[in-house]
PDB file of C-alpha atoms in Angstrom:
ATOM      1  CA  ILE A1215       0.108  -0.019   0.029  1.00 47.00           C
ATOM      2  CA  GLY A1216       1.301   3.143  -1.048  1.00 52.00           C
ATOM      3  CA  ASP A1217       0.964   6.483   1.437  1.00 56.00           C
ATOM      4  CA  TYR A1218       1.776   9.919   0.314  1.00 51.00           C
ATOM      5  CA  THR A1219       2.758  12.988   2.467  1.00 50.00           C
ATOM      6  CA  LEU A1220       2.749  16.736   1.447  1.00 51.00           C
ATOM      7  CA  SER A1221       5.948  18.486   1.955  1.00 55.00           C
ATOM      8  CA  SER A1222       6.081  22.165   1.146  1.00 62.00           C
ATOM      9  CA  ASN A1223       9.066  24.319  -0.008  1.00 84.00           C
ATOM     10  CA  LYS A1224       8.927  28.137  -0.407  1.00 88.00           C
ATOM     11  CA  ILE A1225      10.833  29.534  -2.930  1.00 93.00           C
ATOM     12  CA  LEU A1226      11.630  33.605  -3.426  1.00 94.00           C
ATOM     13  CA  ALA A1227       9.530  35.301  -6.229  1.00 95.00           C
ATOM     14  CA  LYS A1228       9.699  38.924  -7.080  1.00 95.00           C
ATOM     15  CA  VAL A1229       6.738  41.173  -7.741  1.00 94.00           C
ATOM     16  CA  ILE A1230       7.466  42.292 -11.214  1.00 92.00           C
ATOM     17  CA  VAL A1231       3.901  44.218 -11.703  1.00 82.00           C
ATOM     18  CA  ASP A1232       1.645  45.928  -9.435  1.00 76.00           C
ATOM     19  CA  HIS A1233      -1.820  46.743 -10.803  1.00 68.00           C
ATOM     20  CA  MET A1234      -3.180  49.501  -8.525  1.00 67.00           C
ATOM     21  CA  SER A1235      -6.629  50.127  -9.825  1.00 68.00           C
ATOM     22  CA  PRO A1236      -9.192  50.876  -7.549  1.00 65.00           C
ATOM     23  CA  PHE A1237     -10.901  47.851  -7.073  1.00 63.00           C
ATOM     24  CA  LEU A1238      -8.402  45.274  -8.621  1.00 75.00           C
ATOM     25  CA  ARG A1239      -5.853  44.201  -6.232  1.00 86.00           C
ATOM     26  CA  THR A1240      -3.395  42.013  -7.763  1.00 91.00           C
ATOM     27  CA  VAL A1241       0.459  41.589  -8.535  1.00 93.00           C
ATOM     28  CA  ILE A1242       2.414  39.712 -10.904  1.00 93.00           C
ATOM     29  CA  ILE A1243       5.247  37.546  -9.809  1.00 95.00           C
ATOM     30  CA  ASN A1244       8.275  35.934 -11.879  1.00 95.00           C
ATOM     31  CA  LYS A1245       7.421  32.365 -10.940  1.00 95.00           C
ATOM     32  CA  GLY A1246       5.155  30.224 -13.055  1.00 95.00           C
ATOM     33  CA  SER A1247       4.256  26.547 -13.974  1.00 94.00           C
ATOM     34  CA  SER A1248       7.895  25.846 -14.912  1.00 94.00           C
ATOM     35  CA  GLU A1249       8.379  25.956 -10.919  1.00 93.00           C
ATOM     36  CA  GLY A1250       5.648  24.218 -10.014  1.00 91.00           C
ATOM     37  CA  LEU A1251       3.014  27.100  -9.410  1.00 93.00           C
ATOM     38  CA  GLU A1252      -0.418  25.926  -9.862  1.00 93.00           C
ATOM     39  CA  ILE A1253      -3.994  27.910  -9.463  1.00 94.00           C
ATOM     40  CA  GLY A1254      -4.451  28.297  -5.660  1.00 92.00           C
ATOM     41  CA  THR A1255      -0.796  28.414  -4.812  1.00 92.00           C
ATOM     42  CA  ASN A1256      -0.644  30.369  -1.356  1.00 93.00           C
ATOM     43  CA  ILE A1257       1.765  33.474  -1.192  1.00 94.00           C
ATOM     44  CA  TYR A1258       3.497  34.926   1.824  1.00 94.00           C
ATOM     45  CA  ASP A1259       5.254  37.863   2.797  1.00 92.00           C
ATOM     46  CA  LYS A1260       7.791  36.263   5.498  1.00 86.00           C
ATOM     47  CA  ASN A1261       5.015  34.177   7.268  1.00 88.00           C
ATOM     48  CA  TYR A1262       1.966  36.078   6.670  1.00 94.00           C
ATOM     49  CA  LEU A1263      -0.493  35.392   4.083  1.00 93.00           C
ATOM     50  CA  VAL A1264      -0.670  37.769   1.033  1.00 94.00           C
ATOM     51  CA  GLY A1265      -2.774  35.827  -1.053  1.00 94.00           C
ATOM     52  CA  ARG A1266      -2.943  33.108  -3.605  1.00 94.00           C
ATOM     53  CA  VAL A1267      -2.380  32.549  -7.402  1.00 95.00           C
ATOM     54  CA  ILE A1268      -5.160  32.989  -9.685  1.00 94.00           C
ATOM     55  CA  GLU A1269      -3.492  32.656 -13.187  1.00 95.00           C
ATOM     56  CA  VAL A1270      -0.420  30.855 -14.052  1.00 96.00           C
ATOM     57  CA  ASN A1271       1.911  31.211 -17.324  1.00 95.00           C
ATOM     58  CA  TYR A1272       5.258  29.283 -18.004  1.00 96.00           C
ATOM     59  CA  LYS A1273       7.372  32.219 -16.184  1.00 95.00           C
ATOM     60  CA  SER A1274       4.731  34.130 -14.401  1.00 95.00           C
ATOM     61  CA  SER A1275       1.996  34.348 -12.338  1.00 95.00           C
ATOM     62  CA  ARG A1276      -0.775  36.679 -11.097  1.00 94.00           C
ATOM     63  CA  VAL A1277      -1.655  36.864  -7.468  1.00 94.00           C
ATOM     64  CA  LEU A1278      -4.888  37.903  -6.208  1.00 94.00           C
ATOM     65  CA  LEU A1279      -4.186  39.895  -2.847  1.00 93.00           C
ATOM     66  CA  LEU A1280      -6.097  39.668   0.438  1.00 93.00           C
ATOM     67  CA  SER A1281      -7.426  42.910   0.115  1.00 91.00           C
ATOM     68  CA  ASP A1282      -8.930  42.757  -3.524  1.00 91.00           C
ATOM     69  CA  LEU A1283     -12.705  42.752  -3.483  1.00 89.00           C
ATOM     70  CA  ASN A1284     -13.174  39.150  -4.982  1.00 90.00           C
ATOM     71  CA  SER A1285     -10.673  37.845  -2.190  1.00 92.00           C
ATOM     72  CA  ASN A1286     -12.806  35.714   0.517  1.00 92.00           C
ATOM     73  CA  VAL A1287     -10.440  33.842   3.322  1.00 93.00           C
ATOM     74  CA  PRO A1288     -11.916  31.880   5.905  1.00 94.00           C
ATOM     75  CA  ILE A1289     -10.399  32.749   9.251  1.00 93.00           C
ATOM     76  CA  SER A1290     -10.421  31.766  12.731  1.00 93.00           C
ATOM     77  CA  ILE A1291     -10.334  34.787  15.551  1.00 91.00           C
ATOM     78  CA  THR A1292      -8.530  34.202  18.568  1.00 89.00           C
ATOM     79  CA  PRO A1293      -9.196  34.162  21.514  1.00 86.00           C
ATOM     80  CA  GLY A1294     -12.539  32.044  21.456  1.00 82.00           C
ATOM     81  CA  ASN A1295     -11.985  30.527  17.758  1.00 87.00           C
ATOM     82  CA  VAL A1296     -14.604  32.345  16.144  1.00 88.00           C
ATOM     83  CA  GLN A1297     -15.173  31.118  12.609  1.00 90.00           C
ATOM     84  CA  ALA A1298     -15.587  34.104  10.034  1.00 91.00           C
ATOM     85  CA  ILE A1299     -14.719  35.203   6.251  1.00 93.00           C
ATOM     86  CA  VAL A1300     -12.779  38.139   5.429  1.00 94.00           C
ATOM     87  CA  VAL A1301     -13.747  40.218   2.165  1.00 94.00           C
ATOM     88  CA  GLY A1302     -11.268  42.458   0.898  1.00 91.00           C
ATOM     89  CA  ASN A1303     -12.307  46.007   0.766  1.00 87.00           C
ATOM     90  CA  GLY A1304      -9.909  47.482  -1.991  1.00 82.00           C
ATOM     91  CA  ASP A1305      -7.112  48.943   0.382  1.00 78.00           C
ATOM     92  CA  GLY A1306      -5.284  47.905   3.241  1.00 77.00           C
ATOM     93  CA  SER A1307      -7.819  46.024   5.350  1.00 88.00           C
ATOM     94  CA  GLY A1308     -10.774  43.574   5.055  1.00 93.00           C
ATOM     95  CA  GLU A1309     -14.080  43.365   6.281  1.00 93.00           C
ATOM     96  CA  ILE A1310     -15.166  40.539   8.754  1.00 90.00           C
ATOM     97  CA  ARG A1311     -18.616  38.603   7.445  1.00 86.00           C
ATOM     98  CA  TYR A1312     -20.255  35.814   7.717  1.00 83.00           C
ATOM     99  CA  ILE A1313     -19.410  35.048  11.430  1.00 82.00           C
ATOM    100  CA  LYS A1314     -20.292  31.402  12.334  1.00 69.00           C
ATOM    101  CA  ASP A1315     -23.441  31.025  14.678  1.00 68.00           C
ATOM    102  CA  ASN A1316     -23.565  34.802  15.163  1.00 68.00           C
ATOM    103  CA  LEU A1317     -20.838  34.804  17.622  1.00 75.00           C
ATOM    104  CA  ILE A1318     -20.003  38.616  17.248  1.00 73.00           C
ATOM    105  CA  GLU A1319     -20.006  39.537  21.086  1.00 76.00           C
ATOM    106  CA  GLU A1320     -17.351  37.155  21.416  1.00 77.00           C
ATOM    107  CA  ILE A1321     -14.846  38.788  19.069  1.00 80.00           C
ATOM    108  CA  GLN A1322     -12.643  41.258  20.943  1.00 81.00           C
ATOM    109  CA  ASP A1323     -10.873  44.334  19.871  1.00 83.00           C
ATOM    110  CA  GLN A1324      -7.185  43.504  18.943  1.00 87.00           C
ATOM    111  CA  SER A1325      -7.807  39.732  18.380  1.00 90.00           C
ATOM    112  CA  ILE A1326      -5.606  38.214  16.005  1.00 93.00           C
ATOM    113  CA  GLY A1327      -7.264  36.343  12.756  1.00 93.00           C
ATOM    114  CA  TYR A1328      -5.696  33.272  11.375  1.00 94.00           C
ATOM    115  CA  THR A1329      -6.628  31.098   8.114  1.00 93.00           C
ATOM    116  CA  SER A1330      -9.115  28.442   9.326  1.00 92.00           C
ATOM    117  CA  GLY A1331      -8.308  25.926   6.666  1.00 87.00           C
ATOM    118  CA  THR A1332     -12.114  25.620   5.643  1.00 87.00           C
ATOM    119  CA  GLY A1333     -12.251  24.621   2.545  1.00 83.00           C
ATOM    120  CA  SER A1334      -8.860  23.615   1.771  1.00 82.00           C
ATOM    121  CA  ILE A1335      -8.033  27.071  -0.049  1.00 84.00           C
ATOM    122  CA  PHE A1336      -5.597  27.773   2.580  1.00 87.00           C
ATOM    123  CA  LYS A1337      -3.393  26.022   4.993  1.00 87.00           C
ATOM    124  CA  SER A1338      -4.765  26.439   8.698  1.00 88.00           C
ATOM    125  CA  GLY A1339      -2.885  28.749  10.951  1.00 92.00           C
ATOM    126  CA  ILE A1340      -1.323  30.949   8.950  1.00 93.00           C
ATOM    127  CA  PRO A1341      -1.515  34.639  10.378  1.00 93.00           C
ATOM    128  CA  VAL A1342      -3.585  37.106   8.720  1.00 95.00           C
ATOM    129  CA  GLY A1343      -4.172  40.289  10.544  1.00 94.00           C
ATOM    130  CA  ILE A1344      -5.507  42.198  13.703  1.00 95.00           C
ATOM    131  CA  VAL A1345      -9.006  42.598  14.364  1.00 92.00           C
ATOM    132  CA  LYS A1346     -10.252  46.188  15.259  1.00 92.00           C
ATOM    133  CA  LYS A1347     -13.759  47.516  15.634  1.00 86.00           C
ATOM    134  CA  ASN A1348     -14.947  50.242  13.467  1.00 84.00           C
ATOM    135  CA  ASP A1349     -18.359  51.502  13.898  1.00 81.00           C
ATOM    136  CA  ASN A1350     -20.847  48.696  13.924  1.00 79.00           C
ATOM    137  CA  LYS A1351     -18.448  46.679  11.979  1.00 84.00           C
ATOM    138  CA  PHE A1352     -15.200  44.523  12.420  1.00 88.00           C
ATOM    139  CA  LEU A1353     -12.234  45.190   9.960  1.00 92.00           C
ATOM    140  CA  ILE A1354      -8.957  43.233   9.912  1.00 94.00           C
ATOM    141  CA  TYR A1355      -5.893  44.804   9.359  1.00 94.00           C
ATOM    142  CA  PHE A1356      -3.516  42.726   7.382  1.00 94.00           C
ATOM    143  CA  TYR A1357       0.150  42.219   8.627  1.00 93.00           C
ATOM    144  CA  SER A1358       1.375  42.877   5.314  1.00 91.00           C
ATOM    145  CA  ASP A1359       1.532  45.953   3.377  1.00 90.00           C
ATOM    146  CA  PHE A1360       0.623  44.983   0.054  1.00 88.00           C
ATOM    147  CA  GLN A1361       2.039  48.675  -1.625  1.00 85.00           C
ATOM    148  CA  GLN A1362       5.340  47.882  -0.446  1.00 88.00           C
ATOM    149  CA  LEU A1363       5.752  44.496  -1.710  1.00 90.00           C
ATOM    150  CA  LYS A1364       8.952  43.654  -3.748  1.00 93.00           C
ATOM    151  CA  TYR A1365       9.454  39.802  -2.912  1.00 95.00           C
ATOM    152  CA  VAL A1366       7.414  37.261  -2.040  1.00 95.00           C
ATOM    153  CA  PHE A1367       7.531  33.444  -1.067  1.00 95.00           C
ATOM    154  CA  VAL A1368       5.478  31.023  -2.990  1.00 94.00           C
ATOM    155  CA  GLU A1369       4.644  27.653  -1.148  1.00 89.00           C
ATOM    156  CA  ILE A1370       4.850  24.718  -3.433  1.00 86.00           C
ATOM    157  CA  ASP A1371       3.742  21.600  -2.495  1.00 72.00           C
ATOM    158  CA  LYS A1372       5.340  18.602  -3.458  1.00 64.00           C
ATOM    159  CA  GLU A1373       3.559  14.886  -2.814  1.00 56.00           C
ATOM    160  CA  LYS A1374       6.050  12.242  -2.164  1.00 42.00           C
ATOM    161  CA  GLU A1375       5.378   8.594  -2.063  1.00 41.00           C
ATOM    162  CA  ILE A1376       6.410   7.071   1.394  1.00 42.00           C
ATOM    163  CA  ASN A1377       7.880   3.467   0.586  1.00 44.00           C
ATOM    164  CA  ASN A1378       6.638   0.846   2.902  1.00 43.00           C
ATOM    165  CA  GLN A1379      10.002  -0.709   4.421  1.00 43.00           C
ATOM    166  CA  ALA A1380       8.115  -3.897   5.694  1.00 43.00           C
ATOM    167  CA  ASN A1381       7.804  -6.871   3.341  1.00 43.00           C
ATOM    168  CA  LEU A1382       4.494  -7.475   2.346  1.00 43.00           C
ATOM    169  CA  LYS A1383       3.015 -11.014   1.000  1.00 45.00           C
ATOM    170  CA  ASP A1384       0.566 -11.119  -1.360  1.00 46.00           C
ATOM    171  CA  ILE A1385      -2.674 -12.327   0.456  1.00 44.00           C
ATOM    172  CA  ASP A1386      -5.433 -13.969  -1.548  1.00 46.00           C
ATOM    173  CA  LEU A1387      -8.450 -12.693   0.165  1.00 46.00           C
ATOM    174  CA  SER A1388     -10.888 -14.510  -1.662  1.00 46.00           C
ATOM    175  CA  GLU A1389      -9.692 -18.023  -0.483  1.00 47.00           C
ATOM    176  CA  LYS A1390     -11.060 -18.561   3.166  1.00 48.00           C
ATOM    177  CA  SER A1391     -10.392 -21.497   5.476  1.00 48.00           C
ATOM    178  CA  THR A1392     -13.418 -23.027   7.144  1.00 49.00           C
ATOM    179  CA  SER A1393     -13.226 -25.216  10.145  1.00 49.00           C
ATOM    180  CA  ASN A1394     -15.716 -27.995  10.737  1.00 49.00           C
TER     181      ASN A1394
END
């Protein structure tokens, strides 16, 4: 029986184009499918989540930043482990929406948001930002300054087969012995 494990390698990528439109928040990096990037690959600034790859070419990729209006990230807010979704608002922050089980009173000012891993888009436990209450809504201020990105880390998952060290004998399960 072959088992598989995922190991990740982070490679450095340079931001080569930064589109600063009023609504679209994407960057183009100098790594692509030739280095193993795929749609959905996680992108980091140090250890903080920046976004994910939405378009891949051979030597470049487009990254949707967390602050983009089209970005939705499932997060877990600590303390309290409150599940929510952060939606980008087009600038350096995001709005917390869709709070699970209406646990809005559990959220504290200065709480920390981490990726929850829900939906398998992002790994769980990646720091995203700090939660602050603004009027009657909660905003998350991202750890990374997206306007200052020059280099980012790309996480490439490589699936490796684990060879079973034990000697396995072929067992024919169709033959059954019966005792009288």
